[in-house]
Amino acid sequence: MITRLVVQRKEPFANGYEFPVTGAYEKVVGKVYGEVDPKNRLNRIIVNLDRASRNRHGRVEYRSDFFILKPADMARGNGKIFLDAPNRGSKRLLSFLNDAPATNDPSTVADAGNGFLMRQGYTIVWCGWQADVPPTPGLMGLHAPEALAPGGKLLVGKILCQFQADEGVSMLYLADRQHLPHAAVDVHDPDAILQVRDHPNAPARPIRRDAWSFVQIEGEPHPHYICLESGFEAGKIYQVVYTTRGSSIVGLGFAAVRDIVSFLKYASAIDGNPCARMLDYAYAFGASQSGRFLRQLIHLGLNEDEAGRMALDGIIPHIAGGMRGEFNLRFGQPSKDVCYIIPELFPFTDTPQTDPVTGQTDSLLARLQMPGKVPKIMFTNTSAEYWRGDAALIHTDLVQMTEAPESDAVRRYHFAGTQHGIGVFPPIIVRPTDGIRGQLPFNTVDYTPLLRAVLTNLDRWVTLGASPPPSCHPRLADGTAVPSKTLAAAFTKIPGVRFPPQTLHALRLDYGPETHLGRTLQLPAVEGEAYPALVSVVDTDGNEIAGIRLPDLTVPLATHTGWNLRHQEVGNPDLVIGITGGLVGWTLPFPATCADREATGDPRVSIAERYRSREDYVRQVRVAAQTLVARGYLLAEDVSWVEAGAVRRYDLWCG
């Protein structure tokens, strides 16, 4: 429960700009203080909560950052919270729903993008949930207590870190993406292990202990670096296992999200609630890492507050695939990226699923269904999560190898021909955030209008009981789901395209007998059989057939994929981009004319052969967009947006 909400800053948003219908917004920023009862049946699933120090009431305290954008006149709002679970401390929601530029301090009209969420009247909430976020201005984190051993000492145990550099370096930080590190207890530990591999599904090669070392640099109190004398090779995947001291109770992040939502929905003005009695429903969105966080919140059943009230009424775990993360683990690193090293993968589906290899049977919703408080959930994924090898697992019966039954409270949507992040047009060849480069230009498909429709449908489902559009994704039953490796021939016939020599598969991992208790006793894990890796079948252009297809695919000017091999400049060119960092795809326009096609030997029909004119092309795009509106996958207001994007593509590739 929230005990105190401290407002540090309250000011008009965008200098009081008046959004249509809702009017002006205001920004409220501060700290939220909470405490949880470790004896409560709901909280007991939080790992190591019983090892935390307690206050005089026998409760465990935590502190979190919060940031709220709300209507200045709450009566003009829609009475609904839309919470964004920050990704590694960063705010992402306005980019995904409002087409807004990335910023961690939205303050201007430009930061509101197209104003979609404001025009709808949402109270937009961000809450820090991640305990390893560094103290960087603008990032949102969680202060969680340490788990203590008998006698009040910090826990000591094994931990695994993973790295992939994009250039040759000799030292690496013992943390993911410069987050809070876990220092080595003994720099001379003979049992520490360093291993390297070229591919997540390739065997690991051990590196001699005398070839590498832990390093303590000047000005730092502990050894927070690892050094390899010969240098870490760009693109290779390194894993180090060593002994560390200190384990914060990272699972309190779930309590923080649950409790601030519950506070804003139910607490009074006397309690310090700035939205008292004005909010009736709450939805949550999380992308990538924070989407995996929401999948785990669902699996843990932590959507019911200590008073037995449901916090979130609707959840959108976006681009999470079938994965969760180290969000409720002893020595957990919430920032740790995926490379099939996450201790908990199974179950993937929202209905009971059996693993034919291990014999396990479970469901993502099992704990939520017991109290009968299941929110409406829309799982949304791009082609990248399918090509990563795990997204299809969320709708696959692994025994019968057919579609898994779907819960009445769930929809599953695949955004066909898209990459992990929002596509950028004109095409780029170097990602500005990290300098990563692919062998082909990055995917250009902007799927944000599909997310706006997803939220609108979720809202109608929750508040009106209106059934949303049916799930749309590759299916084994109709042959639109196929093993990723079978599509090599479909892509390599396109000039300039290399297919991954080895595609990605999620692995069964054995971290020891206490993994279900949040303790990984076997590090590194014993690797078992791979799960099937299914993707959408493609048409003669190389574009995906299954899923929600924007006009980029149904009235195409190019081939769009969810995978892209690393460029030689960043190392390991046989591996796809995104084993650490966002997964990207590629876009290759069709030949402009028949002569161009014949000159290059491109089997794809040219643009001039497909469309009589620019006007003919735009007309077909408009019809395709209106079809999506009729099916419920696109909002009518976004038809003109889709059409304008199509014009830009045609003018660039045919101008």
XYZ file of C-alpha atoms in Angstrom:
655
model
C 0.000 0.000 0.000
C 1.060 3.614 -0.566
C 1.710 5.472 2.671
C 2.790 8.805 1.246
C 2.897 10.576 -2.094
C 5.259 13.543 -2.096
C 4.799 16.052 -4.922
C 8.116 17.701 -5.777
C 6.996 19.525 -8.894
C 3.581 20.550 -10.185
C 3.256 22.738 -13.272
C 1.175 23.269 -16.412
C 2.084 20.904 -19.222
C 2.997 22.543 -22.541
C 2.402 26.019 -21.073
C -1.274 25.256 -20.636
C -1.928 24.234 -24.245
C -5.595 23.297 -24.728
C -6.074 19.858 -26.224
C -9.365 19.207 -28.051
C -12.159 18.043 -25.714
C -9.922 17.519 -22.666
C -8.330 20.954 -22.411
C -5.098 21.718 -20.597
C -2.892 19.133 -18.916
C -0.657 19.435 -15.883
C 2.489 17.649 -14.821
C 2.871 16.192 -11.336
C 6.271 14.722 -10.382
C 7.606 13.310 -7.137
C 8.282 10.329 -4.912
C 5.894 7.676 -3.732
C 6.480 5.750 -0.505
C 4.983 2.345 0.028
C 5.061 -0.646 2.317
C 3.933 -4.236 1.982
C 2.957 -6.911 4.469
C 5.273 -9.907 3.954
C 2.651 -12.173 5.514
C -0.050 -11.210 3.031
C -0.868 -14.152 0.721
C -0.405 -11.968 -2.364
C 2.971 -10.577 -1.343
C 4.520 -13.870 -0.289
C 5.405 -14.632 -3.904
C 7.878 -11.709 -3.925
C 11.278 -13.407 -3.624
C 13.236 -12.669 -0.434
C 10.548 -10.412 1.002
C 10.798 -12.449 4.191
C 14.496 -11.490 4.408
C 13.957 -7.720 4.357
C 14.200 -5.421 7.358
C 10.791 -4.289 8.622
C 9.378 -1.147 10.148
C 7.648 -0.984 13.519
C 4.434 -2.249 11.903
C 6.179 -5.359 10.617
C 6.012 -4.167 7.001
C 8.671 -3.801 4.312
C 9.166 -0.300 2.922
C 10.131 0.863 -0.581
C 10.353 4.161 -2.453
C 9.700 4.908 -6.116
C 9.713 7.792 -8.579
C 6.438 8.857 -10.187
C 5.497 11.176 -13.040
C 1.916 12.028 -13.989
C 0.394 13.950 -16.901
C -3.262 14.550 -16.123
C -6.087 16.807 -17.261
C -5.984 20.070 -15.327
C -9.742 19.691 -15.009
C -10.126 16.007 -14.189
C -13.848 16.215 -14.933
C -12.936 16.707 -18.606
C -10.781 13.556 -18.631
C -12.003 10.065 -19.405
C -11.582 8.713 -15.869
C -8.885 6.245 -16.888
C -5.234 5.698 -16.009
C -2.799 4.652 -18.703
C 0.373 3.526 -16.954
C 3.635 3.124 -18.836
C 6.069 0.752 -17.126
C 9.366 2.568 -17.867
C 11.911 0.715 -19.973
C 15.197 0.797 -18.044
C 13.929 3.949 -16.378
C 12.898 5.683 -19.611
C 9.453 6.856 -20.660
C 8.348 5.208 -23.905
C 4.567 5.528 -24.061
C 4.265 8.835 -25.901
C 6.571 7.587 -28.668
C 4.524 4.424 -29.195
C 1.022 5.930 -28.947
C 1.483 9.619 -29.773
C 4.274 9.491 -32.386
C 6.179 11.799 -30.048
C 9.953 12.295 -29.848
C 11.715 10.381 -27.081
C 12.135 12.363 -23.875
C 12.257 11.586 -20.174
C 10.768 14.958 -19.237
C 7.793 15.643 -21.518
C 7.092 19.355 -21.163
C 6.195 20.896 -24.530
C 3.487 20.597 -27.148
C 6.013 18.818 -29.361
C 6.550 16.254 -26.585
C 2.845 15.397 -26.851
C 3.312 14.322 -30.474
C -0.068 14.026 -32.162
C -1.788 14.414 -28.770
C -3.730 11.145 -29.096
C -3.687 10.155 -25.402
C -4.420 13.717 -24.298
C -7.307 14.042 -26.762
C -8.684 10.803 -25.340
C -8.466 12.236 -21.811
C -6.123 9.686 -20.224
C -4.290 10.315 -16.981
C -0.814 9.148 -18.011
C 1.283 7.651 -15.232
C 4.895 6.519 -14.996
C 6.184 4.691 -11.928
C 9.710 3.485 -11.240
C 9.777 -0.285 -10.771
C 13.369 -1.253 -11.565
C 15.832 -1.485 -8.693
C 19.027 -1.381 -10.776
C 18.350 1.893 -12.624
C 21.375 4.205 -12.211
C 20.896 7.656 -10.599
C 20.818 9.435 -13.957
C 18.656 12.575 -14.088
C 15.349 11.834 -15.803
C 15.417 8.076 -15.286
C 12.782 6.519 -13.023
C 13.800 3.871 -10.545
C 12.866 1.985 -7.411
C 14.660 2.021 -4.080
C 14.225 -1.485 -2.680
C 15.750 -2.877 0.523
C 18.419 -5.551 0.531
C 17.732 -9.179 1.370
C 19.606 -10.115 4.529
C 21.196 -13.342 5.666
C 20.924 -14.493 9.314
C 22.738 -11.980 11.474
C 21.780 -9.075 9.222
C 24.575 -9.512 6.705
C 24.171 -9.057 2.970
C 23.580 -12.188 0.902
C 26.523 -13.685 -0.957
C 26.021 -15.876 -4.026
C 26.591 -16.572 -7.688
C 25.470 -14.265 -10.475
C 25.653 -14.357 -14.276
C 26.306 -11.336 -16.484
C 26.165 -11.281 -20.259
C 27.837 -8.896 -22.713
C 27.983 -8.208 -26.428
C 30.149 -5.311 -27.578
C 29.801 -3.674 -30.983
C 33.496 -2.859 -31.149
C 36.623 -4.457 -29.779
C 37.242 -3.480 -26.143
C 39.404 -4.819 -23.335
C 37.117 -4.028 -20.377
C 33.400 -4.441 -19.747
C 31.209 -3.133 -16.917
C 29.622 -5.760 -14.654
C 26.094 -4.603 -15.449
C 23.714 -4.415 -18.363
C 23.815 -1.066 -20.207
C 25.562 0.880 -17.451
C 22.982 -0.025 -14.812
C 23.933 -0.569 -11.186
C 26.705 -3.178 -11.149
C 27.258 -6.224 -8.975
C 30.852 -6.224 -7.786
C 32.966 -9.359 -7.512
C 33.589 -10.414 -3.910
C 36.988 -11.928 -4.700
C 38.953 -10.744 -7.725
C 41.049 -13.907 -7.548
C 38.077 -16.281 -7.295
C 39.319 -19.488 -9.007
C 35.739 -20.707 -9.491
C 34.672 -17.713 -11.597
C 33.866 -18.641 -15.201
C 34.053 -16.699 -18.459
C 32.746 -18.228 -21.679
C 32.076 -17.036 -25.200
C 29.867 -18.116 -28.080
C 29.105 -16.908 -31.582
C 25.366 -17.579 -31.474
C 22.808 -18.059 -28.675
C 22.196 -21.620 -29.873
C 25.870 -22.465 -30.407
C 28.064 -24.194 -27.808
C 29.919 -21.970 -25.361
C 33.710 -22.005 -25.307
C 35.447 -21.523 -21.934
C 38.154 -18.870 -21.614
C 41.141 -19.704 -19.430
C 40.915 -18.141 -15.960
C 44.398 -16.676 -16.235
C 43.449 -14.860 -19.450
C 40.958 -12.534 -17.781
C 40.505 -10.685 -14.495
C 38.218 -8.526 -12.404
C 39.306 -4.892 -12.271
C 38.833 -2.088 -9.799
C 39.472 1.264 -11.431
C 40.565 4.417 -9.655
C 37.770 6.249 -7.884
C 35.459 3.222 -7.566
C 35.103 1.355 -4.262
C 34.676 -2.135 -5.715
C 35.791 -4.227 -8.714
C 33.036 -3.393 -11.182
C 34.842 -4.361 -14.409
C 36.037 -7.469 -16.164
C 39.139 -7.376 -18.357
C 40.144 -9.822 -21.084
C 43.821 -9.513 -21.924
C 43.337 -10.354 -25.607
C 40.246 -8.130 -25.869
C 36.545 -8.840 -26.230
C 35.662 -9.430 -29.879
C 32.923 -7.313 -31.402
C 29.626 -9.158 -31.779
C 30.581 -12.242 -29.761
C 28.427 -13.189 -26.757
C 30.256 -13.377 -23.429
C 28.948 -14.717 -20.124
C 30.696 -14.467 -16.779
C 29.675 -16.298 -13.611
C 31.122 -15.094 -10.318
C 30.331 -14.488 -6.651
C 28.816 -11.172 -5.610
C 27.504 -9.638 -2.399
C 24.136 -7.934 -2.030
C 20.730 -8.694 -3.501
C 18.033 -6.043 -3.487
C 14.447 -7.259 -3.453
C 13.741 -6.514 -7.091
C 10.267 -8.084 -6.982
C 8.998 -5.067 -5.047
C 8.762 -3.408 -8.455
C 5.532 -5.318 -9.009
C 4.159 -4.042 -5.708
C 5.113 -0.479 -6.653
C 3.157 -0.622 -9.927
C 0.194 -2.356 -8.350
C 0.082 -0.022 -5.379
C 0.374 3.316 -7.172
C -2.396 2.320 -9.578
C -4.566 1.195 -6.683
C -3.776 4.421 -4.801
C -4.775 6.646 -7.723
C -7.982 4.658 -8.281
C -9.156 4.256 -4.703
C -7.407 6.618 -2.246
C -9.000 9.854 -1.041
C -7.788 13.441 -1.296
C -7.044 13.313 2.434
C -4.559 10.530 1.642
C -2.821 12.871 -0.801
C -4.281 11.451 -4.004
C -4.125 14.168 -6.720
C -6.778 12.284 -8.731
C -9.121 11.341 -5.896
C -12.558 10.012 -6.931
C -11.927 10.840 -10.598
C -10.492 7.566 -11.927
C -12.454 4.370 -12.492
C -10.256 2.206 -14.736
C -6.569 1.566 -15.226
C -4.590 0.141 -18.140
C -0.866 -0.595 -18.416
C 1.531 -0.642 -21.336
C 5.070 -1.946 -21.429
C 7.382 -2.330 -24.414
C 10.199 -4.854 -24.747
C 11.842 -5.201 -21.309
C 8.855 -3.600 -19.575
C 6.497 -5.736 -21.661
C 8.300 -8.771 -20.266
C 7.849 -7.210 -16.816
C 4.080 -7.062 -17.396
C 4.044 -10.686 -18.553
C 5.659 -11.612 -15.268
C 3.247 -9.453 -13.262
C 0.462 -11.444 -14.892
C 2.165 -14.769 -14.168
C 2.804 -13.867 -10.514
C -0.804 -12.740 -10.064
C 0.278 -9.419 -8.553
C -2.652 -7.374 -9.837
C -4.710 -7.509 -6.661
C -3.902 -5.039 -3.892
C -3.740 -5.895 -0.202
C -7.395 -4.911 0.183
C -8.404 -7.444 -2.479
C -9.153 -4.855 -5.170
C -8.059 -5.242 -8.793
C -5.464 -2.661 -9.809
C -5.139 -2.950 -13.595
C -8.261 -3.557 -15.669
C -6.358 -3.961 -18.929
C -2.762 -4.774 -19.879
C -0.826 -4.451 -23.152
C 2.508 -6.315 -22.989
C 4.091 -5.137 -26.228
C 7.046 -6.710 -28.096
C 7.720 -9.062 -25.178
C 7.370 -12.264 -27.151
C 7.152 -15.312 -24.926
C 9.705 -14.097 -22.381
C 9.769 -12.689 -18.885
C 12.920 -11.663 -16.995
C 14.958 -11.383 -13.794
C 12.266 -9.305 -12.142
C 11.653 -11.523 -9.114
C 14.941 -13.305 -8.548
C 17.603 -13.454 -5.859
C 20.569 -11.538 -7.339
C 18.157 -10.534 -10.101
C 19.246 -8.021 -12.739
C 16.020 -6.498 -14.109
C 17.905 -4.737 -16.890
C 19.496 -7.951 -18.189
C 18.713 -8.403 -21.862
C 17.580 -11.625 -23.465
C 19.722 -14.241 -25.115
C 17.787 -17.244 -23.859
C 19.380 -16.853 -20.449
C 16.243 -15.762 -18.603
C 15.643 -18.301 -15.825
C 11.874 -18.434 -16.336
C 10.417 -19.020 -19.792
C 7.709 -21.655 -19.521
C 4.714 -21.266 -19.537
C 4.222 -19.080 -22.584
C 0.451 -19.285 -23.119
C -2.503 -17.725 -21.317
C -4.264 -21.120 -21.141
C -2.802 -24.347 -19.703
C 0.196 -25.528 -21.715
C 2.195 -28.746 -21.381
C 5.867 -29.041 -22.243
C 6.266 -32.488 -23.838
C 9.956 -32.610 -22.893
C 9.804 -31.648 -19.200
C 6.221 -32.694 -18.511
C 5.421 -29.332 -16.908
C 1.882 -27.962 -17.209
C 1.115 -24.352 -16.359
C -0.570 -21.196 -17.602
C 0.419 -17.543 -17.561
C -2.964 -16.678 -16.013
C -3.150 -19.482 -13.452
C -2.637 -17.282 -10.371
C -4.950 -14.528 -11.611
C -7.755 -16.958 -12.330
C -7.780 -18.334 -8.802
C -9.197 -15.149 -7.263
C -11.278 -14.502 -10.390
C -9.755 -11.082 -11.050
C -8.405 -11.390 -14.583
C -7.780 -8.150 -16.486
C -8.315 -7.915 -20.226
C -4.974 -8.531 -21.953
C -3.749 -7.829 -25.467
C -0.385 -9.386 -26.342
C 1.127 -7.509 -29.290
C 4.288 -8.567 -31.101
C 6.238 -7.693 -34.207
C 7.963 -9.973 -36.681
C 11.206 -9.504 -34.740
C 9.966 -11.434 -31.691
C 8.843 -14.257 -33.981
C 12.254 -14.364 -35.664
C 13.876 -14.271 -32.225
C 12.234 -17.656 -31.870
C 9.816 -17.179 -28.983
C 6.730 -15.122 -29.933
C 4.858 -18.009 -31.584
C 5.175 -19.956 -28.345
C 2.492 -17.721 -26.765
C -0.139 -19.336 -29.007
C 1.246 -22.846 -29.637
C 0.166 -26.172 -28.170
C 3.585 -27.812 -27.842
C 2.168 -31.332 -27.576
C -0.192 -31.314 -30.547
C 1.796 -28.630 -32.430
C -1.306 -26.669 -33.221
C -2.890 -23.477 -31.878
C -3.279 -23.262 -28.117
C -6.758 -22.394 -26.850
C -7.233 -18.735 -26.001
C -8.546 -17.285 -22.741
C -11.764 -15.277 -22.917
C -9.796 -12.341 -21.488
C -7.002 -12.381 -24.082
C -6.227 -11.328 -27.634
C -2.936 -12.053 -29.457
C -1.855 -9.777 -32.293
C 1.099 -10.000 -34.656
C 2.071 -6.830 -36.526
C 3.253 -8.358 -39.798
C 6.461 -7.206 -41.478
C 7.602 -5.028 -38.582
C 10.672 -4.798 -36.379
C 10.998 -4.539 -32.593
C 11.065 -0.750 -32.561
C 9.068 1.681 -34.656
C 10.277 1.848 -38.256
C 11.889 5.057 -39.460
C 11.375 6.549 -42.910
C 13.375 7.346 -44.996
C 15.376 4.169 -44.313
C 18.429 4.453 -42.069
C 21.527 2.257 -42.179
C 22.956 3.160 -38.751
C 20.882 3.214 -35.562
C 21.536 6.624 -33.961
C 21.026 5.438 -30.381
C 23.968 3.038 -30.383
C 25.665 3.170 -33.791
C 24.677 -0.387 -34.671
C 24.654 -1.181 -38.390
C 22.954 -3.949 -40.330
C 23.836 -5.585 -43.604
C 20.685 -4.022 -45.073
C 18.795 -0.745 -44.396
C 16.580 -0.940 -41.322
C 12.865 -1.704 -41.477
C 10.711 1.366 -42.207
C 7.235 0.175 -41.165
C 5.686 2.439 -38.527
C 3.119 0.352 -36.634
C 2.022 3.025 -34.117
C -1.500 3.321 -35.605
C -2.065 -0.350 -34.816
C -1.271 0.344 -31.147
C -3.746 3.218 -31.066
C -6.425 0.835 -32.297
C -5.343 -1.797 -29.754
C -5.790 0.654 -26.878
C -9.148 1.855 -28.198
C -10.390 -1.724 -28.519
C -9.085 -2.615 -25.059
C -10.902 0.364 -23.564
C -14.186 -0.569 -25.215
C -13.732 -4.163 -24.085
C -13.193 -3.178 -20.464
C -15.747 -0.401 -20.151
C -18.486 -1.473 -22.569
C -17.971 -5.202 -22.878
C -17.525 -4.765 -26.633
C -15.674 -7.750 -28.060
C -12.422 -6.673 -29.762
C -11.280 -7.898 -33.175
C -10.181 -11.533 -33.189
C -6.579 -12.538 -32.567
C -4.467 -12.339 -35.691
C -1.180 -14.216 -35.970
C 0.531 -17.093 -37.815
C -1.288 -20.410 -37.393
C -0.138 -23.971 -37.799
C -3.641 -25.103 -38.693
C -3.777 -23.092 -41.924
C -0.100 -23.379 -42.804
C 0.750 -19.734 -42.172
C 3.129 -20.635 -39.298
C 6.318 -22.336 -40.453
C 9.781 -23.020 -38.980
C 11.971 -19.967 -39.550
C 14.784 -21.975 -41.123
C 12.506 -23.099 -43.978
C 12.337 -19.589 -45.456
C 15.964 -19.354 -46.554
C 15.152 -19.864 -50.227
C 12.406 -17.242 -50.169
C 14.865 -14.543 -49.111
C 18.155 -15.494 -50.743
C 16.603 -15.179 -54.207
C 16.453 -11.399 -53.603
C 19.701 -9.763 -54.756
C 21.916 -8.640 -51.898
C 20.141 -10.648 -49.176
C 21.960 -13.116 -46.905
C 19.883 -15.438 -44.761
C 21.032 -16.226 -41.198
C 23.199 -19.367 -41.356
C 21.576 -20.391 -38.072
C 18.157 -19.145 -36.970
C 17.254 -18.465 -33.353
C 15.475 -20.887 -31.006
C 14.498 -20.410 -27.369
C 16.133 -23.044 -25.163
C 14.960 -25.091 -22.232
C 17.289 -24.093 -19.396
C 17.887 -25.844 -16.088
C 19.023 -23.432 -13.389
C 18.663 -25.976 -10.614
C 15.866 -27.269 -8.374
C 14.975 -23.885 -6.791
C 14.330 -21.781 -9.878
C 10.608 -21.721 -9.076
C 11.539 -20.129 -5.735
C 13.547 -17.397 -7.431
C 16.970 -18.900 -6.813
C 19.362 -19.971 -9.579
C 21.706 -22.531 -8.053
C 23.064 -23.842 -11.364
C 25.087 -21.174 -13.194
C 25.461 -21.232 -16.085
C 22.313 -23.182 -16.779
C 22.310 -26.671 -18.204
C 20.989 -26.230 -21.745
C 18.289 -28.608 -22.927
C 16.262 -29.038 -26.093
C 15.316 -26.041 -28.180
C 11.698 -24.969 -28.523
C 10.203 -24.768 -32.022
C 10.793 -21.412 -33.722
C 7.794 -20.491 -35.873
C 7.296 -17.421 -38.050
C 4.812 -16.288 -40.653
C 5.102 -17.774 -44.112
C 5.937 -15.157 -46.755
C 4.587 -14.348 -50.214
C 6.569 -14.151 -53.444
C 7.839 -10.695 -52.419
C 9.184 -11.973 -49.092
C 6.443 -10.189 -47.138
C 4.615 -11.958 -44.333
C 1.160 -13.323 -45.024
C -0.094 -13.805 -41.460
C -0.895 -11.160 -38.865
C -2.284 -7.632 -39.119
C -0.896 -6.348 -42.414
C -0.607 -2.614 -42.925
C -0.736 -1.302 -46.527
C 3.080 -1.455 -46.451
C 2.544 -5.194 -47.006
C -0.844 -5.417 -48.722
C -0.085 -2.647 -51.230
C 3.681 -3.015 -51.140
C 6.569 -1.041 -52.547
C 9.205 -3.095 -50.720
C 10.007 -6.232 -48.756
C 9.928 -5.750 -44.973
C 11.321 -8.229 -42.421
C 11.829 -8.603 -38.679
C 15.471 -9.764 -38.909
C 18.701 -8.174 -40.119
C 22.218 -9.572 -39.946
C 24.978 -7.637 -38.217
C 27.292 -5.642 -40.453
C 30.920 -6.706 -40.613
C 31.867 -3.370 -39.021
C 30.136 -4.327 -35.747
C 31.328 -7.931 -35.758
C 29.802 -11.405 -35.970
C 28.081 -10.920 -39.346
C 26.378 -14.343 -39.277
C 24.262 -13.287 -36.274
C 21.115 -11.167 -36.354
C 21.025 -7.779 -34.656
C 19.235 -7.723 -31.338
C 20.597 -10.461 -29.117
C 21.280 -7.508 -26.843
C 19.427 -4.323 -27.712
C 16.376 -3.917 -29.908
C 15.827 -6.439 -32.670
C 15.709 -4.841 -36.100
C 14.519 -5.876 -39.535
C 15.245 -4.661 -43.026
C 13.435 -2.950 -45.877
C 14.421 -3.332 -49.541
C 12.312 -1.496 -52.144
C 11.198 -3.305 -55.281
C 12.869 -2.420 -58.584
C 11.336 0.797 -59.884
C 10.853 -0.470 -63.439
C 10.868 -3.669 -65.432
C 14.259 -2.701 -66.844
C 15.651 -2.308 -63.346
C 14.285 -5.713 -62.387
C 15.815 -7.428 -65.391
C 19.163 -5.671 -64.927
C 19.558 -6.924 -61.352
C 17.848 -10.297 -61.715
C 15.390 -9.367 -58.986
C 12.429 -11.811 -59.016
C 10.118 -9.258 -57.385
C 7.720 -7.472 -59.731
C 8.685 -3.842 -60.222
C 6.687 -0.915 -58.880
C 5.854 0.315 -62.379
C 4.437 -3.107 -63.261
C 2.263 -3.174 -60.119
C 0.667 0.286 -60.214
C -0.502 2.355 -63.169
C 0.381 5.637 -61.477
C 0.996 7.360 -58.180
C -2.739 8.019 -57.920
C -3.539 4.347 -58.540
C -1.137 3.326 -55.795
C -2.553 5.834 -53.283
C -6.113 4.747 -54.099
C -5.237 1.116 -53.359
C -3.584 2.135 -50.089
C -6.719 4.034 -49.078
C -8.921 1.005 -49.789
C -6.575 -1.280 -47.831
C -6.565 1.093 -44.865
C -10.351 1.341 -44.879
C -10.531 -2.454 -44.867
C -8.425 -2.494 -41.705
C -10.796 0.075 -40.182
C -13.775 -2.127 -41.006
C -12.061 -5.083 -39.324
C -11.277 -3.004 -36.228
C -7.476 -3.053 -36.520
C -7.094 0.611 -37.502
C -8.846 3.800 -36.391
C -10.672 5.868 -38.989
C -8.703 8.936 -37.929
C -5.463 7.186 -38.952
C -6.448 6.504 -42.578
C -5.129 9.901 -43.696
C -1.938 9.268 -41.677
C -1.400 5.936 -43.458
C -2.113 7.521 -46.826
C 0.383 10.344 -46.235
C 3.085 7.820 -45.348
C 2.373 5.887 -48.534
C 2.832 9.028 -50.614
C 6.239 9.657 -49.047
C 7.346 6.097 -49.806
C 6.196 6.255 -53.420
C 7.872 9.598 -54.032
C 11.201 8.348 -52.642
C 11.293 5.001 -54.403
C 9.735 6.110 -57.672
C 10.578 9.797 -57.808
